[in-house]
Structures are given as structure tokens and as C-alpha cells.
XYZ file of C-alpha atoms in Angstrom:
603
model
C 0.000 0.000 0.000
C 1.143 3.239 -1.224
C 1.795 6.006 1.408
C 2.277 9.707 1.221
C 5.310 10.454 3.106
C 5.111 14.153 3.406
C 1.757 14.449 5.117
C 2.445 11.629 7.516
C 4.002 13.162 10.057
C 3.549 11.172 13.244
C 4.059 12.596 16.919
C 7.049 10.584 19.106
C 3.949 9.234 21.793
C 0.736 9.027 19.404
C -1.362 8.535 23.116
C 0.185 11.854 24.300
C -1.889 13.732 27.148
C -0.278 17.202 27.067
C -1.819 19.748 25.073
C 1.743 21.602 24.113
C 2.220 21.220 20.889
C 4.804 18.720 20.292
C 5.706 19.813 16.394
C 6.737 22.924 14.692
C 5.386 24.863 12.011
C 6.176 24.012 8.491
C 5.987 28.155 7.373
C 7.458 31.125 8.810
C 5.544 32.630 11.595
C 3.038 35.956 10.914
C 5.735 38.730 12.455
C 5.527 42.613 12.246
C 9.034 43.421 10.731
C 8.993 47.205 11.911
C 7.740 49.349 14.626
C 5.390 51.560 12.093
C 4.170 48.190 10.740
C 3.147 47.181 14.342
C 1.652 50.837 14.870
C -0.688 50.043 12.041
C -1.836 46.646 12.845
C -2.783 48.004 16.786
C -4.524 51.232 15.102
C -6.500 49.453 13.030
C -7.027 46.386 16.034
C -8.832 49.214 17.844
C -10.983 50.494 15.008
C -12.073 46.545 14.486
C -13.890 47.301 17.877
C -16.081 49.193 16.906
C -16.789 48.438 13.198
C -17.744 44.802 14.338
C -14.197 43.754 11.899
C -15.998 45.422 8.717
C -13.342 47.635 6.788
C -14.951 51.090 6.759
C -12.269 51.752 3.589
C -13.701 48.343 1.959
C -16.998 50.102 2.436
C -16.075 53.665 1.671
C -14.297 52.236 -1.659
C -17.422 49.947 -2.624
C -20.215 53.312 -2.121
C -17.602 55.263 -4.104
C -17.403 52.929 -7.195
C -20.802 52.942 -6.699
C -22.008 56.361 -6.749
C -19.140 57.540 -8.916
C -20.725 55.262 -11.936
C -24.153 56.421 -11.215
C -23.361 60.037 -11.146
C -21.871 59.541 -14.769
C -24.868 57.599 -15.958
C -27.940 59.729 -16.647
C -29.712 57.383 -18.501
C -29.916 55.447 -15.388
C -30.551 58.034 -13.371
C -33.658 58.725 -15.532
C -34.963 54.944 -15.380
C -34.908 55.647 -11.800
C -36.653 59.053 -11.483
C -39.440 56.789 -13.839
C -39.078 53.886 -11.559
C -39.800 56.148 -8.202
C -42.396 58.102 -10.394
C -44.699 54.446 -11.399
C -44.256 53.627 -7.824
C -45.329 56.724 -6.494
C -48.679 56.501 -8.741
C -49.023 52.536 -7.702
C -48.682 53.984 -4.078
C -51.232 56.432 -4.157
C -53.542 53.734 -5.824
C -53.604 51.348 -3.305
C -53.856 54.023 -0.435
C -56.854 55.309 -2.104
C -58.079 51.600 -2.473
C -57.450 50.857 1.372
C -59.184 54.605 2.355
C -62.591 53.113 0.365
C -62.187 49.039 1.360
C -59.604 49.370 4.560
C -59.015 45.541 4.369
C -58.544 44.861 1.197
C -56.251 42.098 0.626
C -54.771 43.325 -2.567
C -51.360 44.662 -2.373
C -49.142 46.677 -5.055
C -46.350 45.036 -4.309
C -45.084 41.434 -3.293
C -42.638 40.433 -1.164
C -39.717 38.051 -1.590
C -40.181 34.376 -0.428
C -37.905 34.215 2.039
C -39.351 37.572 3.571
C -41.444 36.565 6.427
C -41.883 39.811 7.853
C -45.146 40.852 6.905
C -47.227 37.369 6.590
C -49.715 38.107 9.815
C -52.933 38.275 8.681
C -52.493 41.829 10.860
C -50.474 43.696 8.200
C -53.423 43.433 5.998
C -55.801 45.688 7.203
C -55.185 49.628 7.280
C -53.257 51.717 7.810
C -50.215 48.618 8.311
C -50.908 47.068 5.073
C -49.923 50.617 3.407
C -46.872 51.062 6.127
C -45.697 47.327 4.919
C -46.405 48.242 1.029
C -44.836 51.326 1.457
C -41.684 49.758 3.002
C -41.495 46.866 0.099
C -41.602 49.661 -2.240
C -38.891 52.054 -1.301
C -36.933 48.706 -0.658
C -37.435 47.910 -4.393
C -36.333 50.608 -5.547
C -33.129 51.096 -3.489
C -32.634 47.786 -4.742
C -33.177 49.127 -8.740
C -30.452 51.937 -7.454
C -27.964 49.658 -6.269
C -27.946 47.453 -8.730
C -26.986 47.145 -12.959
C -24.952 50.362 -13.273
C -22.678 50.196 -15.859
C -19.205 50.101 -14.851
C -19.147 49.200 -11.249
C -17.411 45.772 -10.078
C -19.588 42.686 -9.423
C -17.664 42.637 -6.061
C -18.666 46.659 -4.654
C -22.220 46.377 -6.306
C -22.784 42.944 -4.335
C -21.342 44.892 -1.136
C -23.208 48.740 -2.058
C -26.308 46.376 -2.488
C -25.752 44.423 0.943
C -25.343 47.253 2.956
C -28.224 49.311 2.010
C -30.393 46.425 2.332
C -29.381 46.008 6.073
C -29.909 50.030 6.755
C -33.248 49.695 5.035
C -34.872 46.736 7.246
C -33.373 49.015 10.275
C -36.271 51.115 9.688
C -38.803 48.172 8.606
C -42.186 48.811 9.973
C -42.230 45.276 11.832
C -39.365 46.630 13.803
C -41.149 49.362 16.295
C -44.236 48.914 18.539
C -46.190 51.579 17.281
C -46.126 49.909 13.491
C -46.554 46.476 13.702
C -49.848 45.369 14.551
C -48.858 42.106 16.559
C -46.760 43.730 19.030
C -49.792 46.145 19.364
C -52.385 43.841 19.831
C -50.203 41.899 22.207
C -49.805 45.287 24.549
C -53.103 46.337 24.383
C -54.082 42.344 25.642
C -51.296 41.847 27.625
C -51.713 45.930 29.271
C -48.017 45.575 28.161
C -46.740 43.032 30.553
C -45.152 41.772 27.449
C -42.817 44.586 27.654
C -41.932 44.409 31.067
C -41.264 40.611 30.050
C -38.972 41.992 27.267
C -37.267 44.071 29.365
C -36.326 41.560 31.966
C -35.437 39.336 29.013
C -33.047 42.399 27.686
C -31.676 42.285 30.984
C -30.522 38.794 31.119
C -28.785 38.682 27.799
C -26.965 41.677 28.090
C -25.914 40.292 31.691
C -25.068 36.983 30.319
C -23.402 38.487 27.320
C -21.119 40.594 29.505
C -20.594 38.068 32.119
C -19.217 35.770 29.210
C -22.173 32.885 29.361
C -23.849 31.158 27.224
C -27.480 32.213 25.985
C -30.650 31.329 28.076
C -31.673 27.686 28.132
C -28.401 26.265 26.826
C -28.313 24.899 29.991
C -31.094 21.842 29.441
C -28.409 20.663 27.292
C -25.175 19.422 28.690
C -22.301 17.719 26.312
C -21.763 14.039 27.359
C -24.983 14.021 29.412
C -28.150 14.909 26.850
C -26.126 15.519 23.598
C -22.823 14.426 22.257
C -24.007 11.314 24.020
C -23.456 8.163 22.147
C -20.682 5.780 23.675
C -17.378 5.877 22.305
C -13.287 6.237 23.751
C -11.135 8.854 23.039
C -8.378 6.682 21.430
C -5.666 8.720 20.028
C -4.624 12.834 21.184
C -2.109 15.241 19.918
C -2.065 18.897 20.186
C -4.519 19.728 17.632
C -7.145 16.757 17.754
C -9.026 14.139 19.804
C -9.981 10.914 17.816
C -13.058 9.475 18.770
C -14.043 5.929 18.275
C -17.451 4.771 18.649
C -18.765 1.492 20.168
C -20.768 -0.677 17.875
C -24.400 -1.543 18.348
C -24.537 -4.320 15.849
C -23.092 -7.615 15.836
C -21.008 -7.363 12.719
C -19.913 -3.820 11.104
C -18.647 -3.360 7.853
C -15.120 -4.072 7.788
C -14.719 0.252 6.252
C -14.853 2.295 9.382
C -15.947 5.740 8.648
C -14.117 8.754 9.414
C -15.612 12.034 10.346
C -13.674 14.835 10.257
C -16.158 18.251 11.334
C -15.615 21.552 10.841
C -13.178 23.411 13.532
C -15.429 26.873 13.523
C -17.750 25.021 15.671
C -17.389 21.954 18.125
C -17.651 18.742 15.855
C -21.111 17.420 17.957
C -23.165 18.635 15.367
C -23.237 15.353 13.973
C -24.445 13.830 17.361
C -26.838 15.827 19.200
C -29.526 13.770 20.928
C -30.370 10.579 20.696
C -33.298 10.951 17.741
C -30.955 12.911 15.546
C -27.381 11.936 16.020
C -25.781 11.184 11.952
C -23.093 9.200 14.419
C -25.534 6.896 16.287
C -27.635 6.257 12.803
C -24.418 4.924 11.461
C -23.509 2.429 14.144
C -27.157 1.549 14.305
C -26.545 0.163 10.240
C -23.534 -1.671 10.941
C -20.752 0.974 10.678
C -17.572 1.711 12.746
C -17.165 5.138 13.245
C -14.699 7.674 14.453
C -15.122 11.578 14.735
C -12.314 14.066 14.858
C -12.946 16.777 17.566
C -10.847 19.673 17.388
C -9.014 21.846 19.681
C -10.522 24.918 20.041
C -7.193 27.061 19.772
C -6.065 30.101 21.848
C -3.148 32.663 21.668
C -0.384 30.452 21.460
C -1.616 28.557 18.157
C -1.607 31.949 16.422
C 0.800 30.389 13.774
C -0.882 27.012 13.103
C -1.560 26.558 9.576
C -3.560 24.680 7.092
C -0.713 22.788 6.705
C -1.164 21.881 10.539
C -4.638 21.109 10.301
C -3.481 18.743 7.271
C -0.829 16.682 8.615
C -1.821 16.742 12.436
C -5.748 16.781 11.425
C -7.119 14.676 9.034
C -3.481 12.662 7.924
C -2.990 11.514 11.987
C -6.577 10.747 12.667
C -6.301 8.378 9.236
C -3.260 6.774 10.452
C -4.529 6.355 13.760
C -7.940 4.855 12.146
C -5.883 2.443 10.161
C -3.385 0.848 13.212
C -6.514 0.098 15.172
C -8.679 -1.263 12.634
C -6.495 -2.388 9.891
C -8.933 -1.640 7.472
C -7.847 -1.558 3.793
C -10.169 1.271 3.082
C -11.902 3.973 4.569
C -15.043 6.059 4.157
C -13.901 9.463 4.778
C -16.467 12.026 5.363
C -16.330 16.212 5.876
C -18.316 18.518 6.906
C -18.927 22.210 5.854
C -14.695 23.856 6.473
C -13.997 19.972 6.981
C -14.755 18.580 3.920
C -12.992 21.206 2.225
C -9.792 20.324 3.855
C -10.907 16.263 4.004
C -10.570 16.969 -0.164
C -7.099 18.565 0.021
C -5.777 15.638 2.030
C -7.741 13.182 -1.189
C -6.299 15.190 -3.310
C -2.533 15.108 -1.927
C -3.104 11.401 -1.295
C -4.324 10.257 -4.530
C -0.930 12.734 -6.184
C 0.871 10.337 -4.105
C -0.399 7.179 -4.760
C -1.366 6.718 -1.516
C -5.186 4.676 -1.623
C -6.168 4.328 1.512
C -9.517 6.454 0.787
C -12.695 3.840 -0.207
C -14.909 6.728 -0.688
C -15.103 10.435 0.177
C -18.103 12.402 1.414
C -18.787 15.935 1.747
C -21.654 17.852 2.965
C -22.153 21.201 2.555
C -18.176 21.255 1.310
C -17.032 24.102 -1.399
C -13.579 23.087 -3.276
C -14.644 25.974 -5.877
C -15.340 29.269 -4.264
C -16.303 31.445 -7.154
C -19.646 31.453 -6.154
C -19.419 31.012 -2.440
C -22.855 33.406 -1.739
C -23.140 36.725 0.416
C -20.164 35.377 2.502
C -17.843 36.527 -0.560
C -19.404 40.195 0.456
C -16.174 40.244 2.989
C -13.833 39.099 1.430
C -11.205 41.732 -0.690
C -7.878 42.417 -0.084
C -8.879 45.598 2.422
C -11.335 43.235 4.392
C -8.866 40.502 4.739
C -5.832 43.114 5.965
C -8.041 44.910 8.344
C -9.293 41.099 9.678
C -6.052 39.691 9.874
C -4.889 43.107 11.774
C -7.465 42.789 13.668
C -6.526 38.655 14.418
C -2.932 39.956 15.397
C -3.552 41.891 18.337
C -5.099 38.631 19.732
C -3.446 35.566 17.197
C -7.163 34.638 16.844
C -10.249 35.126 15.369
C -12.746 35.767 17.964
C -15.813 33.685 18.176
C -18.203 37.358 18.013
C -16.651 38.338 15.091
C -17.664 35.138 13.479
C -21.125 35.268 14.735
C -21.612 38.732 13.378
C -20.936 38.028 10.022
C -23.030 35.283 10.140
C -26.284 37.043 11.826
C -25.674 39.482 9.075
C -25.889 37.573 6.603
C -29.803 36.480 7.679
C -30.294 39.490 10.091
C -33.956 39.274 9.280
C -34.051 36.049 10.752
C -31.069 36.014 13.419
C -31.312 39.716 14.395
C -34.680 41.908 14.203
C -37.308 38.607 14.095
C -35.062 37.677 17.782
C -35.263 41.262 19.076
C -39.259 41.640 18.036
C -39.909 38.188 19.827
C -37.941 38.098 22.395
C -38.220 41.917 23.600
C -40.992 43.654 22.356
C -43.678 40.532 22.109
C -41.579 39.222 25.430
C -41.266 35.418 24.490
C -38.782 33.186 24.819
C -38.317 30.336 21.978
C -37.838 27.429 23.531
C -33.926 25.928 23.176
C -32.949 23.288 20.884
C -30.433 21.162 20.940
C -29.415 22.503 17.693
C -29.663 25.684 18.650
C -27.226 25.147 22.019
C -24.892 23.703 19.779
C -24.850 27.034 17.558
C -24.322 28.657 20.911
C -20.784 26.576 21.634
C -19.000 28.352 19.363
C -14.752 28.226 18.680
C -11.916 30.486 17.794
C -9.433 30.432 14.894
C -5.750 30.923 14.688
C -4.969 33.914 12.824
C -2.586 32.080 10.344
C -4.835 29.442 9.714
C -7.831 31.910 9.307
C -5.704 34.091 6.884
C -4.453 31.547 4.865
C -8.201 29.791 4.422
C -9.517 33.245 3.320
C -6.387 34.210 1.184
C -5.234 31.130 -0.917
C -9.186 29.572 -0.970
C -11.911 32.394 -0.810
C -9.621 35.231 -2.448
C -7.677 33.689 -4.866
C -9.284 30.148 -5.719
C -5.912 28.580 -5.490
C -7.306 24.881 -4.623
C -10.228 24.912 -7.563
C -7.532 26.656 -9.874
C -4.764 23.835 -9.271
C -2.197 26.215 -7.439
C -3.041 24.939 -3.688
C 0.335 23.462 -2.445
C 0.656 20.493 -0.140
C 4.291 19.639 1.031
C 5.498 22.209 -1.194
C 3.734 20.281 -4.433
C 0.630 21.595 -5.845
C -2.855 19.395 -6.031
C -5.454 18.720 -8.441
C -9.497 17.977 -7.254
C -9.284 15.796 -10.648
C -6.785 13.400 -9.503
C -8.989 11.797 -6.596
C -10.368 8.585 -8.241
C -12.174 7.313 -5.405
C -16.473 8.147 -5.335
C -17.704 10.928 -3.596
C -20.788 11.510 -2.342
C -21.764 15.241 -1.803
C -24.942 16.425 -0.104
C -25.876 20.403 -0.741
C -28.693 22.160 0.994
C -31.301 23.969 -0.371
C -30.942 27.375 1.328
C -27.834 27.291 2.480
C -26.036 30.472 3.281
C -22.655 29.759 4.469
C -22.298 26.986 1.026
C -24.870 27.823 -1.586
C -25.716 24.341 -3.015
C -24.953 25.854 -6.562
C -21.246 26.537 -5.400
C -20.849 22.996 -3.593
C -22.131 21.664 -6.967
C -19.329 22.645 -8.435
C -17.051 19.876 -7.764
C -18.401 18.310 -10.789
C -16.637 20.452 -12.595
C -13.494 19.552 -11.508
C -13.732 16.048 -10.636
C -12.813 13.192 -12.900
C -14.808 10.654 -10.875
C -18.113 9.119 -9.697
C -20.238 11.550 -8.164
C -22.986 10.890 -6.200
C -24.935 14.520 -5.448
C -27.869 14.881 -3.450
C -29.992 18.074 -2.134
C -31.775 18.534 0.598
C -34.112 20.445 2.653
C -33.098 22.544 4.876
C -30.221 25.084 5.517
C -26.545 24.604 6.426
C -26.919 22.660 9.464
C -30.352 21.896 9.613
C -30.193 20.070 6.398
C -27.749 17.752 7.396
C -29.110 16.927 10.799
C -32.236 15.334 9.289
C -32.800 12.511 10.821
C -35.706 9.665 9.814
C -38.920 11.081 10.628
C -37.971 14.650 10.663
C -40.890 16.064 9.575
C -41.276 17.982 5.974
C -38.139 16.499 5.012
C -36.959 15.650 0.832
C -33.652 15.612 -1.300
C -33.072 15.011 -4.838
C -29.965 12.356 -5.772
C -28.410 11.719 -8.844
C -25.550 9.851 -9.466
C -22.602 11.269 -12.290
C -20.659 8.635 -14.005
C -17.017 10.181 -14.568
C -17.626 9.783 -18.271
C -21.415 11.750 -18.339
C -21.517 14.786 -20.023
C -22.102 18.037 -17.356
C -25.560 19.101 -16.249
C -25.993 22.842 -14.972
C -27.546 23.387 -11.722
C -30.425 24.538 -12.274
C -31.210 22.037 -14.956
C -30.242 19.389 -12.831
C -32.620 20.193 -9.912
C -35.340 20.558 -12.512
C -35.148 17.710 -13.753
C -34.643 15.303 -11.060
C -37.391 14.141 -8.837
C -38.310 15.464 -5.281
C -37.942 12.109 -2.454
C -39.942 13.064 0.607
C -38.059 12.253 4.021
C -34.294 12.068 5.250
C -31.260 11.650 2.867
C -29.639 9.789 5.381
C -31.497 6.023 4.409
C -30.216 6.977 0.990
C -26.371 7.631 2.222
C -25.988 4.193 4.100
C -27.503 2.502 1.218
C -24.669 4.226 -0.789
C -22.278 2.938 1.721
C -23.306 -0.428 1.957
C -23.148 -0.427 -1.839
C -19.048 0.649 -1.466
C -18.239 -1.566 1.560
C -17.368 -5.056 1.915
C -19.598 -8.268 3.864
C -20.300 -7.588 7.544
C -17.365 -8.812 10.069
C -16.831 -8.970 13.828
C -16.198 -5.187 15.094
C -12.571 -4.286 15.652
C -11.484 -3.554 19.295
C -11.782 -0.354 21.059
C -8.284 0.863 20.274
C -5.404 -1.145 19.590
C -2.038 -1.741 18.324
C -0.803 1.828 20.535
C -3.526 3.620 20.740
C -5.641 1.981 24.068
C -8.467 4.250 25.149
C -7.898 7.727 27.059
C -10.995 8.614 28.385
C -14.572 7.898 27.423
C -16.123 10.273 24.765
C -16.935 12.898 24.031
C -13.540 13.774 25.317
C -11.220 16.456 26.663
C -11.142 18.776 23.795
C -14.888 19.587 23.395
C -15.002 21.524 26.939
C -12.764 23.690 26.295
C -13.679 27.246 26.461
């Protein structure tokens, strides 16, 4: 059996305890090389805390470009005096239709599907059906002005477009007491104990928040007890991982353990929540061995861990550990979301090497191409990554606020005014999930890492573009041979389905793709008998000619219920006749602790 030399690094006591690192760095430390270099970085540190790590020159440059086009472009400026003329005129239609039938249910103006805000029957009748209309409107047509002028790069009209979207629904109607009907019909019912309610419930987040705790009712769910709960040993530690190995439930497993290797911006229990929707306890309930890489969640002193790192002590020492203990001669290798992306680096690098110790490769929700990587693309330029990686200097990580910013900002409808209108001015709580807790448990990045991720795969496209090195040798997505099974998500915003797609372009092997319901993480934790559930599946023979997208999801047929019945049938399909399980660590790596381990507490 072929092996690739230069990613397997292996540490001199592969059961080590300590969390010290125990290797070096492959590339040069991140160092200031003068004192006015180092003034910079802690001048523009400070301004990070108060811009929320946005690059008010990114900005500044985008509105410029922007209005700098426009001003030389009076045709368009003349499509939009008509455009805000016809809407005036359809405005003062429908108010004079709502002054002589007050609850009509016609509207001039329809919002988009995914805006929720004004569904209550409530915003129907008058005058809140003309306050919502009037909104949609003058949101339209802010749109029409941000958008299609001539000149202006994709890049600042995506960003001038963005941000004037998010100061518009600052001043949405469904956002203030006095304009949306619900929260007035709740205080006049309530004599606005709902407020006081909201009050006390501003109280105790901003309380928690500054005390450094997690939100309210994360505490019904507690890691080892009611989630990240199914059996296993921690069987092999270094400084960056913990390699959990599951206990089987069956008689016989397939003799292909699966590897899981998570994504490190959150703690890798995703994948097993409770008991009714764990992805890890489904597979040991059909006969599958299975491990689960859970990451370190890094501080200070791993400013200058690299990809690289996460490579060679990541996903290359959690598959030699996989292979001592169960001397498998293949393994099902699956990634998730930042995971899978690196999971198809390490394919990649293996298969340049000859080294075919991969039976099949999985990704969900995993770009390799990130052309087309959706809003989160809105951040990333060569001012927003200098400011962030100033920013991840003063501290040698990425902060787990600044990550949930950007993420709430990219569905602040949803994560930030709908939370702040339920929670504080209608004075409910929505009840925790599991899911939900998990969201809460967020991680930090090392600032090289971080840097390099955004640099050489967001900005540039090095891996999808063939100039990703690995060992100092560049690698190809087209050289993996072995099948791979991807699994988009319908509205996913963190890895638009269209953009995880793409790895059909650059693939020369079986494909299986599927899409599912659901967004980024609900998608994949869709468990049998989660209700209003389907995916679509097709399977790409290396030789088929490529379908678009769009043509593709047309075309294939809607399957109501989970994807994950159709993913162990897949397996079973690539694995060999059931055997006796394999022994909870061997051959040097005997058990640690129980799972889910050390790593996952850490703070």
C-alpha cells in the first residue's frame, strides 16, 4: 500500500496527554518586521472594535465605485426618477383603495419568499398594510439603485447592495411597537406586561453576554450528558485533535470504518446531538464503525498554526490512527462544511501520491470551488482581509463574536430583528434546541490558519484553480479517483448548493450529489422522521456529459423524508460483507478517556 510520506508526520507518543504542541510549524511565523508596521496593525485592532471587523475603507471604496458610476450615468438616473415616479402613482392607488375598502387584501407590491416579515394576517388591514407596502416599495427601488450600473465591479455592487439592504430593514415597519400590529395587539391584551417581560429578558442577555455565558436555556443541554451522548473512547490525542471511536451496536460492522472529520469553527457534535438525531448513532445503528475528529478549540499560542497543521496533524494523523486500530484496507472518509474542504485537500494530496487508503469520500455542505461562495464573498477583498487579519494579530485569533456577526448578518432578518421583536418587544422566549445550544458553543481560529483559508481559498481560488500546495507540491481535485458523495442544501447560506455543486466540474470521478431540505446545518441533521423532510440524488458517471444546476434540480425528482437512508444505502453499496467489530483501540492507541472527550469543553 502506497503512502504519502510528506503528510504523515507522526508525533514521538501518538497517546500523548499534554496539550503543548509537540511539532513545529512548516511556514514562517506571521511577524511585524517594523515598529510603524506594528503601529498600524494596533490602530487598526482598535478600530475593528467598533466596526464589528468590517473595513470602513472596503466600504467607503465599494459606495464610491458605486455612486461615482451612477453620477456619470444619466440614462440610469432617468430609469430611476421613472421607476420612483410608477411607484409613487401605484402607491397612491392602493392608499386610495385601502381609504374606500380598509381591508382589502390586494397589495401593489409582493414580497420576496424568504421575507417573512409581513405574513400576519395583521399587516393586511389599514393603515399597516400601506406602512408594509410602502416599506417593500422604497426597498425595491433602493434595490433598482444599487444594482446594474454600468461600470461598477460585481464585487462593490454585491457589497453597495448588501449594505443598504441592512440600513433599510433598520427602519422596517415590523421593527417598532407603534407599526406592527402584533406587538400592538399583544400590549393592548397583555396591558403591556409583554414589555416588562422583554425588558427583563433584555436584561438577562446583556448580563449573560457581559458576564461571558452562554445564551438562556443552553443549559437543558449538557455535552456528554443529553447531547454528544453516544458511547465511544477517546483513542488517540495530539495537540490539535481528539480521535473518537465509537462502540458498535450491531453484531457485525462493515469491515470500512468511517471517518468524520467536522468543521473546527464550531465543536464537531453537530453530527451527534440527541439521541433521535445523532448522523453518528444512525451509522452504528446500520452496521458501521465510526470515528469523529474533535478539534481543539485554539487560543493565543496557536496563532501560527496553519492549514498545513490542520493537514498533517488533522485529518493525515486521525487516518493513520484509524488504520493501526482497525487495519482496514479502506476507509469512508467524510467532511463537513470547512472539513470537507480540507478532508478533499488531504484526497487530493493522497491520490498525487499514490497513496489509496480512501474507499470513498463524502462531503456535505463542502465548497472546493469558491467562485460562487454566496453573500459570505461580500467580505472578502484584499482591504477586508488586511483589516481582519490586523485585527486577528492583536489577539493571534479570530474571535468567536466576530464570526457570529458576520453570520447574523448575513440572515439578520431572521437572526437579528425577528429575535429582538420576539424576544423583547412581544416578550417570548423560543424554547432551546439542541441545535440551537450547539450554535451557541461556538470556537476560535488561529490567525494564520484563518488568513491563509480566506487568502489562498476564498480570495484567490488557489485549490479549484490547481495552485493549492501540499508539502510544497501543488494538487489537483481531478486526480482523486475514489467516489464521492456530496450532499448540498437547499438554502444554504454559508455553502450555496450551486457553489458545492461545483465539484463536478473539476472532478474526474463518480459523483454521487444529493440536495436537501433545509439550511446549512439543519439540512444535514435530518434525521428519519424529521418532519417535511426531501432531497433530490443523482448519481454522475465520470464519463457523463455536465448538467448545470439549475437544470439538474429541474429535472430530477423530489424524495420526501431524510437523505440519510439513501447515504448508508450508498455505503453499503461501497463496503465489503459484515465482520466482527474491531477492538476499542489497539495496536498503541488503548483508550484515554470515554467520549466525548477532553477537547470539546474547552472554552
Amino acid at each position: 500500500m502506497a503512502h504519502v510520506t510528506s503528510l504523515h508526520s507522526r508525533q514521538p507518543d501518538a497517546n500523548q496527554t499534554a496539550y503543548e504542541p509537540t511539532y513545529q510549524s512548516n511556514r514562517p511565523a506571521y511577524t511585524i518586521t517594523s515598529m510603524e508596521q506594528a503601529l498600524d496593525k494596533v490602530l487598526k485592532a482598535a478600530q475593528a472594535r467598533f466596526t464589528g471587523g468590517l473595513s470602513p475603507i472596503a466600504l467607503q471604496a465599494a459606495f464610491a465605485d458605486w455612486a461615482l458610476h451612477l453620477s456619470s450615468a444619466p440614462g440610469k438616473q432617468l430609469e430611476l426618477v421613472e421607476k420612483a415616479f410608477d411607484k409613487t402613482k401605484r402607491f397612491a392607488s392602493y392608499t386610495a383603495q385601502c381609504a374606500a375598502n380598509p381591508n382589502t387584501s390586494e397589495t401593489c407590491i409582493t414580497p420576496l419568499p424568504q421575507d417573512r416579515r409581513f405574513t400576519d394576517d395583521a399587516w393586511k388591514k389599514y393603515p399597516f398594510n400601506a406602512m408594509s407596502q410602502a416599506f417593500l416599495l422604497h426597498q425595491q427601488w433602493w434595490h433598482n439603485a444599487t444594482t446594474e450600473v454600468e461600470g461598477i465591479t460585481q464585487q462593490h455592487e454585491n457589497v453597495v447592495e448588501f449594505a443598504t439592504r441592512q440600513i433599510l430593514d433598520v427602519f422596517s415597519p415590523s421593527n417598532y411597537p407603534m407599526t406592527n400590529p402584533q406587538i400592538l395587539a399583544q400590549t393592548l391584551g397583555q396591558g403591556g406586561m409583554n414589555l416588562v417581560r422583554g425588558w427583563q429578558n433584555f436584561l438577562e442577555d446583556a448580563s449573560r453576554a457581559q458576564a461571558g455565558k452562554n445564551p438562556v436555556g443552553t443549559e437543558a443541554f449538557v455535552v456528554g450528558r443529553n447531547t454528544a451522548n453516544t458511547p465511544g473512547k477517546v483513542v488517540y490525542r495530539n495537540a490539535l485533535i481528539e480521535l473518537i471511536q465509537y462502540a458498535p451496536t450491531t453484531d457485525k460492522v462493515r469491515p470500512e470504518p468511517i471517518l468524520i472529520v467536522p468543521a473546527w469553527i464550531m465543536k464537531y457534535y453537530i453530527l451527534d446531538l440527541g439521541d433521535e438525531n445523532s448522523l453518528v448513532r444512525y451509522l452504528t445503528s446500520q452496521g458501521f464503525t465510526v470515528f469523529m475528529v474533535s478539534w481543539k478549540n485554539p487560543d493565543a499560542k496557536d496563532r501560527d498554526l496553519g492549514l498545513e497543521d490542520y493537514l498533517s496533524h488533522g485529518v493525515m494523523d486521525a487516518i493513520n490512527a484509524v488504520e493501526d486500530i482497525t487495519k482496514a484496507t479502506g476507509i469512508h472518509a467524510m467532511g463537513y462544511c470547512l472539513g470537507g474542504t480540507l478532508l478533499s485537500i488531504a484526497a487530493a494530496a493522497m491520490a498525487r501520491d499514490g497513496d489509496t487508503r480512501l474507499k470513498t469520500l463524502t462531503l456535505l455542505a463542502a465548497q472546493v470551488d469558491f467562485t460562487e461562495a454566496g453573500e459570505l464573498t461580500l467580505f472578502i477583498n484584499e482591504s477586508q482581509l488586511t483589516y481582519l487579519e490586523d485585527m486577528m494579530w492583536e489577539k493571534g485569533y479570530l474571535d468567536t463574536k466576530q464570526m457570529a456577526g458576520a453570520f447574523q448578518l448575513l440572515r439578520s432578518n431572521d437572526l437579528i430583528w425577528s429575535r429582538i421583536i420576539h424576544t423583547y418587544l412581544m416578550g417570548e422566549r423560543t424554547q432551546m434546541t439542541d441545535l440551537s445550544a450547539w450554535n451557541a458553543d461556538a470556537t476560535r481560529m488561529p490567525y494564520k490558519m484563518h488568513s491563509e483559508y480566506l487568502r489562498q481559498l476564498f480570495l484567490h481560488n488557489d485549490l479549484a484553480e490547481g495552485r493549492y500546495t501540499v508539502g510544497g507540491r501543488p494538487v489537483a481535485i481531478s486526480d482523486i479517483r475514489t467516489p464521492v458523495f456530496m450532499v448540498g442544501t437547499e438554502r444554504d447560506h454559508v455553502a450555496p448548493w450551486q457553489s458545492v455543486y461545483k465539484f463536478k466540474l473539476l472532478s474526474d470521478t463518480d459523483v454521487t450529489f444529493l440536495l436537501t431540505s433545509g439550511g446549512h446545518n439543519a439540512g444535514i441533521v435530518s434525521e428519519p422522521g424529521h418532519p417535511r423532510r426531501h432531497y433530490r440524488i443523482q448519481t454522475k458517471s465520470k464519463d457523463a456529459r455536465y448538467t448545470d444546476p439549475d437544470r439538474w434540480m429541474a429535472e430530477e425528482t423530489e424524495i420526501d423524508g431524510s437523505w440519510w437512508p439513501a447515504y448508508t444505502d450508498w455505503l453499503v453499496q461501497k463496503s465489503g460483507d459484515p465482520i466482527a467489530p474491531p477492538k476499542m483501540g489497539a495496536n498503541g492507541h488503548e483508550p484515554l478517556c470515554d467520549a466525548p472527550g477532553t477537547y470539546v469543553f474547552q472554552d
